[in-house]
Amino acid sequence: MAELDLNDVTKVYDDAQGTETAVDSLDLTASDGEFVVLVGPSGCGKSTTLRMLAGLETVSDGTIEIAGKEVQHLAPSERAVAMVFQSYALYSQMTARENMGYGLKHADGLSKRERHAKVEDIAELLDIAQLLNDTPDEMSGGQKQRVALGRAIVREPDVFLLDEPLSNLDAKLRARMRTELQRIQEDLGVTTVYVTHDQTEAMTMADRIAVMDDGVLQQVAPPEKAYDHPVNEFVATFLGSPSMNVLDATVDVAGDDARFRRDGTTFAAMPADAAPVRDGETVRLGVRPEDMRLVADEPSFEATVSVAEYQGNDNFVHLSAGDSDLTARVPPDVYPNPNDVVDVSVAPEDVYLFDSTTGESLKTRGLQPTADRQRGAVSTD
Ligand code: ADP
Ligand code: MG
């Protein structure tokens, strides 16, 4: 068990294609026993970060501390970390027992019998005791995944590093392994950095998520905090499915009211002091699909249904209003027909606003006067 601390960690790849900054001045900590999920689109620098933590990739700049000790100069075997890869990376000619015990072979002072006992304990924990004499080609994807996990756990690392470990499993097994991995991590209490591009995985598993874009860390926060109070439009739209509706709107301040208009439609309104906006300026207006209600509250606007997608537990209704396309997520009994004209209302507290130039959040979920706040100083701590 240990605390993990990345300080200004940068990775620049320098090859025939030129130089590329894959990870840019990353500051990130994980407290003892914490489950941190590094999430972001493909190519944003997640694997590079994990590989630097494991020692499989050099660090161009910055420091990595595990339990208060700098490790960036140490070889992988000298760091108390264990990594699980998407590809499992099992030895195909070895049995599950040999694969899991392999990393223990050079462990100090362990007899063969003690090694076996350890492997058997962990196999029990992962429910693969019956597979110990099988080789990988006799196993399903899910079983291989468990063996790969077991090989990491058996080494009792200070830090677990998992790179998209569930991507090769089918949807049902993935959901099950999500829950199980969480249970195991909690039981063992090992500090964990888990990488995924899948925001659902990130939201359901993490104590805190760290959202990256293009090598740059955007926000670190508990999932619900990042969802309700994203620091910018990137985080807001990356989290949530279907993703947040965002459109350019013009601010129209009249008395105590601010209205957000586009192409003849007023999409939302709120007290003028709820957001640091100026009359006549253009902002990015964001509304999550589940916050678009198909009722004629005040304020509301009319929209035309293009298609309603039946989902079972709820429906996705695709709408157009003026030149904007929007998606609403509604209860299963709300099922309008194509070309129906419906009333849509959005409560002021559910409106998100972003700066149209920087993408920074101006207003997130909730409704507090912003009189004391400076523009661009939305606190999400
Ligand atoms: P992710 O895991 O988030 O999909 P990666 O960390 O694998 O992203 O890659 C981040 C960026 O670094 C990408 O643009 C990728 O092309 C680049 N990259 C990764 N590995 C190398 C490498 N060995 N040489 C050059 N560029 C690389
Ligand atoms: Mg990757």
PDB file of C-alpha atoms and ligand atoms in Angstrom, residues 11 13-15 17-18 20-23 40-51 57 163-164 195-197 212 214-215, ligand 1:
ATOM      1  CA  LYS A  11       6.732  12.606 -22.146  1.00  0.00           C
ATOM      2  CA  TYR A  13       8.426  11.236 -28.244  1.00  0.00           C
ATOM      3  CA  ASP A  14      11.159  12.135 -30.655  1.00  0.00           C
ATOM      4  CA  ASP A  15      11.322  10.000 -33.786  1.00  0.00           C
ATOM      5  CA  GLN A  17       7.937  11.624 -37.733  1.00  0.00           C
ATOM      6  CA  GLY A  18       9.054  14.517 -35.516  1.00  0.00           C
ATOM      7  CA  GLU A  20       5.246  14.774 -30.055  1.00  0.00           C
ATOM      8  CA  THR A  21       4.328  15.697 -26.501  1.00  0.00           C
ATOM      9  CA  ALA A  22       2.221  12.701 -25.472  1.00  0.00           C
ATOM     10  CA  VAL A  23       1.917  13.778 -21.825  1.00  0.00           C
ATOM     11  CA  GLY A  40      -9.957  10.232 -22.160  1.00  0.00           C
ATOM     12  CA  PRO A  41     -10.246   9.639 -25.896  1.00  0.00           C
ATOM     13  CA  SER A  42      -7.873   7.373 -27.783  1.00  0.00           C
ATOM     14  CA  GLY A  43      -4.405   8.910 -28.160  1.00  0.00           C
ATOM     15  CA  CYS A  44      -4.710  11.345 -25.238  1.00  0.00           C
ATOM     16  CA  GLY A  45      -1.724   9.876 -23.375  1.00  0.00           C
ATOM     17  CA  LYS A  46      -3.260   7.371 -20.938  1.00  0.00           C
ATOM     18  CA  SER A  47      -1.102   4.355 -21.797  1.00  0.00           C
ATOM     19  CA  THR A  48       2.022   6.492 -21.978  1.00  0.00           C
ATOM     20  CA  THR A  49       1.320   7.711 -18.445  1.00  0.00           C
ATOM     21  CA  LEU A  50       0.808   4.191 -17.165  1.00  0.00           C
ATOM     22  CA  ARG A  51       3.920   2.909 -18.914  1.00  0.00           C
ATOM     23  CA  GLU A  57       8.827   4.166 -20.755  1.00  0.00           C
ATOM     24  CA  ASP A 163      -4.556  -0.547 -18.971  1.00  0.00           C
ATOM     25  CA  GLU A 164      -8.020  -1.136 -20.471  1.00  0.00           C
ATOM     26  CA  VAL A 195      -6.888   3.421 -17.670  1.00  0.00           C
ATOM     27  CA  THR A 196      -9.913   3.367 -19.951  1.00  0.00           C
ATOM     28  CA  HIS A 197     -11.443   5.312 -22.848  1.00  0.00           C
ATOM     29  CA  MET A 212      -7.210  13.829 -20.076  1.00  0.00           C
ATOM     30  CA  ASP A 214      -4.426  15.604 -25.918  1.00  0.00           C
ATOM     31  CA  GLY A 215      -1.777  14.942 -23.253  1.00  0.00           C
TER      32      GLY A 215
HETATM   33  P1  ADP B   1      -3.913   6.430 -25.219  1.00  0.00           P
HETATM   34  O1  ADP B   1      -3.442   5.291 -24.388  1.00  0.00           O
HETATM   35  O2  ADP B   1      -4.586   7.494 -24.419  1.00  0.00           O
HETATM   36  O3  ADP B   1      -4.759   6.002 -26.369  1.00  0.00           O
HETATM   37  P2  ADP B   1      -1.092   6.764 -25.866  1.00  0.00           P
HETATM   38  O4  ADP B   1      -0.480   7.084 -24.557  1.00  0.00           O
HETATM   39  O5  ADP B   1      -0.926   5.380 -26.372  1.00  0.00           O
HETATM   40  O6  ADP B   1      -2.631   7.178 -25.865  1.00  0.00           O
HETATM   41  O7  ADP B   1      -0.508   7.759 -26.973  1.00  0.00           O
HETATM   42  C1  ADP B   1      -0.430   9.145 -26.770  1.00  0.00           C
HETATM   43  C2  ADP B   1       0.211   9.786 -27.982  1.00  0.00           C
HETATM   44  O8  ADP B   1       1.580   9.422 -28.066  1.00  0.00           O
HETATM   45  C3  ADP B   1      -0.416   9.375 -29.293  1.00  0.00           C
HETATM   46  O9  ADP B   1      -0.486  10.484 -30.141  1.00  0.00           O
HETATM   47  C4  ADP B   1       0.524   8.324 -29.826  1.00  0.00           C
HETATM   48  O10 ADP B   1       0.512   8.313 -31.235  1.00  0.00           O
HETATM   49  C5  ADP B   1       1.868   8.794 -29.294  1.00  0.00           C
HETATM   50  N1  ADP B   1       2.767   7.647 -29.045  1.00  0.00           N
HETATM   51  C6  ADP B   1       2.543   6.607 -28.216  1.00  0.00           C
HETATM   52  N2  ADP B   1       3.574   5.767 -28.210  1.00  0.00           N
HETATM   53  C7  ADP B   1       4.519   6.285 -29.058  1.00  0.00           C
HETATM   54  C8  ADP B   1       5.830   5.883 -29.469  1.00  0.00           C
HETATM   55  N3  ADP B   1       6.397   4.765 -28.983  1.00  0.00           N
HETATM   56  N4  ADP B   1       6.459   6.679 -30.355  1.00  0.00           N
HETATM   57  C9  ADP B   1       5.909   7.813 -30.830  1.00  0.00           C
HETATM   58  N5  ADP B   1       4.688   8.245 -30.483  1.00  0.00           N
HETATM   59  C10 ADP B   1       3.995   7.494 -29.603  1.00  0.00           C
END
